Short mmCIF file of C-alpha atoms in Angstrom, two decimals:
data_model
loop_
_atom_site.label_atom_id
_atom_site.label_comp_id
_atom_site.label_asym_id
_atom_site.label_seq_id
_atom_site.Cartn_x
_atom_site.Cartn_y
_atom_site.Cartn_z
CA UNK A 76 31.74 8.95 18.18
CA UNK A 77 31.44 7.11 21.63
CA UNK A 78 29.37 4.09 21.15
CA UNK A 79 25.54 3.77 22.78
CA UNK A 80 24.93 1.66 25.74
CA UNK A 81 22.14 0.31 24.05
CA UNK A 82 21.30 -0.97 27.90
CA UNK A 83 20.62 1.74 29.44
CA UNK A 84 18.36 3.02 26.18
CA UNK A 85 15.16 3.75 27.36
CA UNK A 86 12.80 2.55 23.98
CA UNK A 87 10.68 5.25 24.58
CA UNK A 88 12.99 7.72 23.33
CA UNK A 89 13.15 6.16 20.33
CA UNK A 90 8.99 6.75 19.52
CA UNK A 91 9.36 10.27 20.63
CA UNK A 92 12.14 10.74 17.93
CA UNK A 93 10.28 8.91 15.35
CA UNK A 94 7.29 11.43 16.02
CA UNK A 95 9.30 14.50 15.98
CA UNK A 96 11.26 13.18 12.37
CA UNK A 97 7.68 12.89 11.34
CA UNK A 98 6.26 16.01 12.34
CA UNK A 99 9.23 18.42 12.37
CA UNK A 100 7.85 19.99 15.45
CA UNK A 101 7.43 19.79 19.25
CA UNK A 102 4.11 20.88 19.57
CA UNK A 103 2.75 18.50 16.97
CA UNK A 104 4.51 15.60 17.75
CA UNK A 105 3.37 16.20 21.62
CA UNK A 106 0.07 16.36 20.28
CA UNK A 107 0.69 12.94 18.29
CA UNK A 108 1.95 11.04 21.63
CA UNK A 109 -0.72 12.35 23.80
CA UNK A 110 2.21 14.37 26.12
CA UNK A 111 2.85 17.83 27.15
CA UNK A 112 5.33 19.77 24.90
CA UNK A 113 8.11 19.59 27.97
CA UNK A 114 7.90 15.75 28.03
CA UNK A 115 8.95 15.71 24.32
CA UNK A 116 11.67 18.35 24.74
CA UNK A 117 13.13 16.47 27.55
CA UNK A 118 13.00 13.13 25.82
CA UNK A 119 15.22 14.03 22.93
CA UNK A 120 17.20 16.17 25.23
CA UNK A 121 17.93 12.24 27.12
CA UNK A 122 18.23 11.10 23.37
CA UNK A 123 21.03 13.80 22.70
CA UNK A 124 22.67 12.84 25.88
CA UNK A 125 22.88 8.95 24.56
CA UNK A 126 23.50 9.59 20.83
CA UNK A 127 25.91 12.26 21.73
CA UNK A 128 24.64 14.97 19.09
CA UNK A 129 22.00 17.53 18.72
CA UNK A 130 20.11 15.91 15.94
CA UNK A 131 17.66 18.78 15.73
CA UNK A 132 18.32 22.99 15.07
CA UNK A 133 15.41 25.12 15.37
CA UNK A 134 14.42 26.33 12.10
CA UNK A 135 11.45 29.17 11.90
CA UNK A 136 8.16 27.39 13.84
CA UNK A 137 9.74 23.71 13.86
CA UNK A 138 12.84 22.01 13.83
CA UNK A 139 15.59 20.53 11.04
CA UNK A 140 17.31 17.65 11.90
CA UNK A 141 20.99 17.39 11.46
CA UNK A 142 22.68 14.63 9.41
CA UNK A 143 23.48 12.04 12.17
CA UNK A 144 19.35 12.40 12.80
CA UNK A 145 18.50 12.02 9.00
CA UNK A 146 20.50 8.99 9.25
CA UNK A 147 19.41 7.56 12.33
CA UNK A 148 15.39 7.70 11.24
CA UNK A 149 15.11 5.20 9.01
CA UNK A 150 16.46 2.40 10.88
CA UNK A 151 14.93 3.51 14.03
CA UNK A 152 11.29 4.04 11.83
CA UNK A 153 11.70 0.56 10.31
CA UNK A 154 12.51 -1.05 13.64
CA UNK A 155 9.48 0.15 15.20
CA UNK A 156 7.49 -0.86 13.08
CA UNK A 157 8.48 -4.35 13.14
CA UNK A 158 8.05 -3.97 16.99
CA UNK A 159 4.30 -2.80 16.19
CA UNK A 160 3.58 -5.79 14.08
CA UNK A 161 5.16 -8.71 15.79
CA UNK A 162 2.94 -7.14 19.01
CA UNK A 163 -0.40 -6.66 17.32
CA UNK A 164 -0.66 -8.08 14.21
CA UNK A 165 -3.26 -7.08 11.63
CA UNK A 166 -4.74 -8.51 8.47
CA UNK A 167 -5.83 -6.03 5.73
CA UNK A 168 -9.82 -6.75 4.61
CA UNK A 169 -10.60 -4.49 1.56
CA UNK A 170 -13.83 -4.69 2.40
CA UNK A 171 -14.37 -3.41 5.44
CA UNK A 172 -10.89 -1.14 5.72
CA UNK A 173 -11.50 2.58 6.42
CA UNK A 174 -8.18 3.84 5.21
CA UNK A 175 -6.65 6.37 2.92
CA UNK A 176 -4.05 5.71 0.44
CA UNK A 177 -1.71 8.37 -0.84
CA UNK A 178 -0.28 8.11 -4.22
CA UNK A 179 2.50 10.27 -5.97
CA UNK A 180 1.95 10.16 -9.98
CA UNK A 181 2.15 12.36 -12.86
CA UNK A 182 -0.87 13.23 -14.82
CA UNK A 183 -0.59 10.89 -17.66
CA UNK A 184 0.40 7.86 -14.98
CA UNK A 185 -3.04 8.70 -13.06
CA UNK A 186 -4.99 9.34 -16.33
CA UNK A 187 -3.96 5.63 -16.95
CA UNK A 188 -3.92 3.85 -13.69
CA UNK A 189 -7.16 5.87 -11.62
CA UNK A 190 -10.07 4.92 -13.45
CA UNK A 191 -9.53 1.57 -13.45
CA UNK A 192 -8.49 1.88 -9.71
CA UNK A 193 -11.21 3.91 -8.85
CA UNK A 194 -14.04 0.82 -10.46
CA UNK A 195 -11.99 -1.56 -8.26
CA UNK A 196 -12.27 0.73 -4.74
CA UNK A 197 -16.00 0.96 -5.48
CA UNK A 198 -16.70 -2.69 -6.42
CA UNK A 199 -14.18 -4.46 -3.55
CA UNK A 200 -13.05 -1.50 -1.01
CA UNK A 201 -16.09 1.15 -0.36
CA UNK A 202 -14.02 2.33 2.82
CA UNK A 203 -10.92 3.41 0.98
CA UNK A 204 -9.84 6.92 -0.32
CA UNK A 205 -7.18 7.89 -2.31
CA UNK A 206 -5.30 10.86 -3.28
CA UNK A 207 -3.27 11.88 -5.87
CA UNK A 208 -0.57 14.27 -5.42
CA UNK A 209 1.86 15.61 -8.29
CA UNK A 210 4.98 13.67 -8.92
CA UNK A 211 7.56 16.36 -8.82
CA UNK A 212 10.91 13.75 -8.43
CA UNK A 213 12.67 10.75 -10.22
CA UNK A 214 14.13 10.45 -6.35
CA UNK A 215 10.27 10.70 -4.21
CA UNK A 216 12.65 8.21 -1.63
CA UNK A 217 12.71 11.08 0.87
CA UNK A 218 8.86 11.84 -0.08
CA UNK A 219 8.15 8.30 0.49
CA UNK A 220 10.60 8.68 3.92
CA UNK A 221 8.50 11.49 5.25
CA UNK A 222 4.98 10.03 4.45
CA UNK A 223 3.80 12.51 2.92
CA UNK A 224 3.01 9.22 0.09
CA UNK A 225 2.61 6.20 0.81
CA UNK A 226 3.04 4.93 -2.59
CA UNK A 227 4.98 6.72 -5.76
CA UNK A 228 4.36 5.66 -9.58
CA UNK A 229 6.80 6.81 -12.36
CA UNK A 230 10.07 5.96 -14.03
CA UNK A 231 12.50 5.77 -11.46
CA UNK A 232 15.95 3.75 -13.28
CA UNK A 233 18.74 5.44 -10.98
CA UNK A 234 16.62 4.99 -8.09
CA UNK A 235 15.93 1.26 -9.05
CA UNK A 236 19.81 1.02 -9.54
CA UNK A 237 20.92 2.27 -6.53
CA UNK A 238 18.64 0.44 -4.46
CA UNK A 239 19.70 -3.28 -6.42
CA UNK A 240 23.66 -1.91 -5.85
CA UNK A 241 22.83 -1.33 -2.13
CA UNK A 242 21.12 -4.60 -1.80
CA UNK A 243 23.92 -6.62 -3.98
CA UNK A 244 26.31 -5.15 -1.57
CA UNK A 245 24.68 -6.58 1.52
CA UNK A 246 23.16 -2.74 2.68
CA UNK A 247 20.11 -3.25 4.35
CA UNK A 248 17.27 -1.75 1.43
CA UNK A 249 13.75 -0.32 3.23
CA UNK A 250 12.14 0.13 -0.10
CA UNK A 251 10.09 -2.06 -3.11
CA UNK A 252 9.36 -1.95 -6.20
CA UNK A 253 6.97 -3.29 -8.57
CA UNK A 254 7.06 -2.83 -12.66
CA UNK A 255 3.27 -1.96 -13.54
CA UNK A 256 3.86 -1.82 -17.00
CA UNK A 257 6.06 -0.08 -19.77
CA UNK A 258 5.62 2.78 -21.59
CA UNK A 259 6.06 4.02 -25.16
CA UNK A 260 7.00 8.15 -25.66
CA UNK A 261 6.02 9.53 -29.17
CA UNK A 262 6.73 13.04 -30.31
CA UNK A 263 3.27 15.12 -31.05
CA UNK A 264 2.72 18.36 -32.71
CA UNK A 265 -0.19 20.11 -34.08
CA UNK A 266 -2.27 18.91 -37.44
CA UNK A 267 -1.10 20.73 -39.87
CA UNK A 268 2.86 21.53 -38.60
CA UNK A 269 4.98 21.24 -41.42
CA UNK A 270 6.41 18.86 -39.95
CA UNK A 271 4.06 16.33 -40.12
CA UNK A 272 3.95 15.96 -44.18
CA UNK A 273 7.27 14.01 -44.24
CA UNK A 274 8.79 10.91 -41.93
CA UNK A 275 10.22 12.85 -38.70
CA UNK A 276 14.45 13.10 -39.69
CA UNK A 277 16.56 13.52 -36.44
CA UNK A 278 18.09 16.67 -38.03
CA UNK A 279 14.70 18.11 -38.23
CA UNK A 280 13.38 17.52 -35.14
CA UNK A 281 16.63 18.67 -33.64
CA UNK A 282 15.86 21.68 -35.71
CA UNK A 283 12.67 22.23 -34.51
CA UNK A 284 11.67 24.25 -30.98
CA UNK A 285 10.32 22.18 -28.13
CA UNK A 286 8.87 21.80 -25.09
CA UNK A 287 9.58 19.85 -22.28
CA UNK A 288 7.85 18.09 -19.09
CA UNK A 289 9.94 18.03 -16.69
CA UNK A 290 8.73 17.16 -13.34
CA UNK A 291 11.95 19.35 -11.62
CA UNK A 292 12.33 21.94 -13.65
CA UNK A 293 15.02 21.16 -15.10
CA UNK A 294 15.54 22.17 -18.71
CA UNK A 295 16.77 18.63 -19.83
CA UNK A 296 15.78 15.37 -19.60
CA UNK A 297 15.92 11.81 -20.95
CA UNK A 298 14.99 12.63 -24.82
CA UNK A 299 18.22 15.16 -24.40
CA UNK A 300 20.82 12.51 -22.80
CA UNK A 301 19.60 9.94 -25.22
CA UNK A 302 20.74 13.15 -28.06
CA UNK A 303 23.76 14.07 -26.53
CA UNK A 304 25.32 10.39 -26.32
CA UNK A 305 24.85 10.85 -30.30
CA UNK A 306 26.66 14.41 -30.32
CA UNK A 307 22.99 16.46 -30.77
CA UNK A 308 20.90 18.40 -28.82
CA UNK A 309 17.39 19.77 -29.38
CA UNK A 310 16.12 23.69 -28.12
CA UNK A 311 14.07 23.54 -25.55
CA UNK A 312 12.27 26.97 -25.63
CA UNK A 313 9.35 26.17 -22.95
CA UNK A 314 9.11 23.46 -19.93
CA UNK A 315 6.02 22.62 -18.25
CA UNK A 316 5.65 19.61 -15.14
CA UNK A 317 2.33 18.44 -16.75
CA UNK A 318 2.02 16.50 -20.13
CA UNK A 319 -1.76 17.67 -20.31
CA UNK A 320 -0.55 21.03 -20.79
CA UNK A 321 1.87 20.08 -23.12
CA UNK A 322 -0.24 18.30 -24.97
CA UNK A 323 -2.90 21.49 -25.04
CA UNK A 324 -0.28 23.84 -25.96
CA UNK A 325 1.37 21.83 -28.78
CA UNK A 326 -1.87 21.41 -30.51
CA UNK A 327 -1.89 25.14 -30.80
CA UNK A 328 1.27 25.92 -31.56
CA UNK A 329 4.34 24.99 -33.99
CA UNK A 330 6.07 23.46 -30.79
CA UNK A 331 7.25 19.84 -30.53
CA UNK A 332 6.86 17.54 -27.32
CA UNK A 333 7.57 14.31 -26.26
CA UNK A 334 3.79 12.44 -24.72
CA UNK A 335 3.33 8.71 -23.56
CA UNK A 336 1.60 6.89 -26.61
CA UNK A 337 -0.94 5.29 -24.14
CA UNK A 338 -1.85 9.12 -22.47
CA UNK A 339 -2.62 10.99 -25.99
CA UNK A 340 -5.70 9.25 -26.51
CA UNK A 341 -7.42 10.30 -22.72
CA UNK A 342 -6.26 14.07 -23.54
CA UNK A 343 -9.18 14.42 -25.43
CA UNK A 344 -7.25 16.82 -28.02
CA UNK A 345 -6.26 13.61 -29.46
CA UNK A 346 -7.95 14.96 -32.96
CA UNK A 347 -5.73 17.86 -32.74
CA UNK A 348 -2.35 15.91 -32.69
CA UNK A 349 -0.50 14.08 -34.79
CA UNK A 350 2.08 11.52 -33.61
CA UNK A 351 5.53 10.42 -34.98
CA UNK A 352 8.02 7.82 -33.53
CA UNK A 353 11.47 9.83 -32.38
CA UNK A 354 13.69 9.47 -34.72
CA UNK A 355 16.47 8.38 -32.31
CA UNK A 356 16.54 5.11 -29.82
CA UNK A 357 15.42 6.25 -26.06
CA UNK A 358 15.54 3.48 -23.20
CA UNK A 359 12.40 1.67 -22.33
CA UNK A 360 10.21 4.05 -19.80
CA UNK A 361 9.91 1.04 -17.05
CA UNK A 362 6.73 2.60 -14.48
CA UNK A 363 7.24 1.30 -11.03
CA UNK A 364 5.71 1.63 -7.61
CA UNK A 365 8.02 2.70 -5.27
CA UNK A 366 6.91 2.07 -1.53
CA UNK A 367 8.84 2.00 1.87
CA UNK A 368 8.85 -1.70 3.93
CA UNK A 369 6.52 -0.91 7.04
CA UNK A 370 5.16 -3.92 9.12
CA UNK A 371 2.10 -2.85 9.96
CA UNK A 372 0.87 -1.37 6.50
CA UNK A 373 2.43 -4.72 4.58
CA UNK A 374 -0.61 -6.51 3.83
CA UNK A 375 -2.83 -3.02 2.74
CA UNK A 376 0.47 -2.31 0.63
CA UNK A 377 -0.03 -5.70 -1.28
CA UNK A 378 -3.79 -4.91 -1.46
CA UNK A 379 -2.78 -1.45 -3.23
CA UNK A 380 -0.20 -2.90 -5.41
CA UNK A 381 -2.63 -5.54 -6.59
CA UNK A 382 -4.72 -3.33 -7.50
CA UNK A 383 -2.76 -1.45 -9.76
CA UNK A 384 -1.17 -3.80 -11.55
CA UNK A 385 -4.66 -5.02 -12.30
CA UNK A 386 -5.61 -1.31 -13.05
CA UNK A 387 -2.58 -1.34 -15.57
CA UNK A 388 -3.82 -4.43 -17.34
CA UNK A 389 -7.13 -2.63 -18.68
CA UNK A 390 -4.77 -0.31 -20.79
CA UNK A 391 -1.73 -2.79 -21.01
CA UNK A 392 -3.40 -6.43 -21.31
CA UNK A 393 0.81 -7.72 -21.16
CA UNK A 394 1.62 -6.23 -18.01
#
């Protein structure tokens, strides 16, 4: 690959690229940039001359970009924004901020985090929203890379270890992370289940049918590595991406499933279950924020942080 006379690199290029990684479309990022369609087209057609590939493929209504663009964005994103802050910088006032926040959790993180957050918004920050989406990753990097979140909250350990590798290793790492608090998992089952007359063995509850969260799909997850590094494994006969519905369809049913201690109480079926330790050792679950290094959103990113770690102190007073 010929090497860029960064020289003769009209900036300007560089935004229009940014837009159209963003967007995935011509139209929309013209629309973003306040040009016609043309000018955008014949920027990254100047951008393909200097790079010297085609970094986008038309794909249905938009565009895909190729692997040399998916590599390129997120230094070129990152710079920019550095650009943006060092030439306007801004200071974040809770108080009188009109912004939105978007935050990627699963339904037991929000039931613990949100309420809290949500006294906090309407006591300091009146002018901030938030949403919630559905955590559907233990990799929302490329979620996070997209901004379609600006913030995601789970248990994230090869992420964390890949970004500390990268980062011992002298690779330049775009990404944060705070530990909000850890988290206890408990098996629950229905009052009643046979089950629940007798301390939980491991060869019954590998006996036993289960069901799963699983925010991929995937039929296997953490409670099933932890099992097969002792020679075991458990049948997983249904799996669900919500531990609300697990929790309403164990307490129904002679299924087993594995539920944050902390979340069983906000179910509100809490009556209905009965909890037992796992009768095997599972790694800590370690809930982090996970946010991308931007310049000019640095100082509302603490604000948001802040206030979750102080939302996780209401439920976990150590954190």
């Amino acid at each position: 690959m010929a090497p860029v006379n960064f020289r003769s690199l009209d900036l300007n290029l560089l935004r229009v690229f940014d837009e159209v990684m963003a967007e995935r479309s011509l139209t929309r990022a013209a629309h973003k940039l306040s040009i016609t369609q043309p000018a955008v087209s014949n920027a990254m057609r100047r951008l393909r001359e200097v790079v010297g590939d085609d970094l986008l493929v038309r794909s249905g209504q938009g565009v895909e970009p190729t692997a040399r663009a998916l590599a390129l964005w997120p230094p070129v994103r990152e710079a920019l924004a550095h650009l943006q802050e060092s030439l306007s910088p801004g200071q974040f006032d809770p108080a009188t901020a009109e912004s939105t926040f978007v935050l990627a959790m699963a339904d037991a993180t929000a039931a613990t985090l949100v309420p809290a957050l949500v006294e906090i918004i309407e006591r300091e920050a009146p002018g901030i929203a938030i949403r919630v989406l559905p955590l559907t990753t233990r990799d929302p990097r490329r979620l996070l890379d997209e901004e379609a979140a600006d913030m995601a909250v789970g248990y994230f350990p090869a992420v964390l270890a890949d970004l500390t590798a990268r980062a011992q290793s002298g690779d330049a790492v775009s990404f944060e992370s705070r530990r909000l608090y850890d988290g206890e998992y408990v098996c629950v089952m229905r009052q009643g289940h046979p089950l629940a007359l007798a301390p939980l063995t491991l060869d019954a509850y590998c006996a036993a049918r289960h069901m799963l969260v699983s925010f991929s799909g995937r039929p296997f997850g953490f409670i099933d590595e932890a099992l097969a590094s002792l020679g075991r494994k458990r049948k997983v006969v249904i799996t669900v991406n919500q531990f609300f519905t697990a929790g309403r369809v164990v307490s129904g049913s002679d299924l087993l499933s594995v539920l944050p201690r902390h979340f069983v109480p906000v179910t509100g079926i809490a009556d209905a279950l009965v909890q037992r330790a796992l009768p095997l050792d599972v790694p800590p679950v370690h809930v982090d924020a996970l946010w991308r290094r931007r310049g000019p959103q640095q100082t509302a990113m603490t604000w948001l942080l802040q206030a979750l770690a102080r939302s996780a102190r209401r439920t976990f007073p150590e954190a």
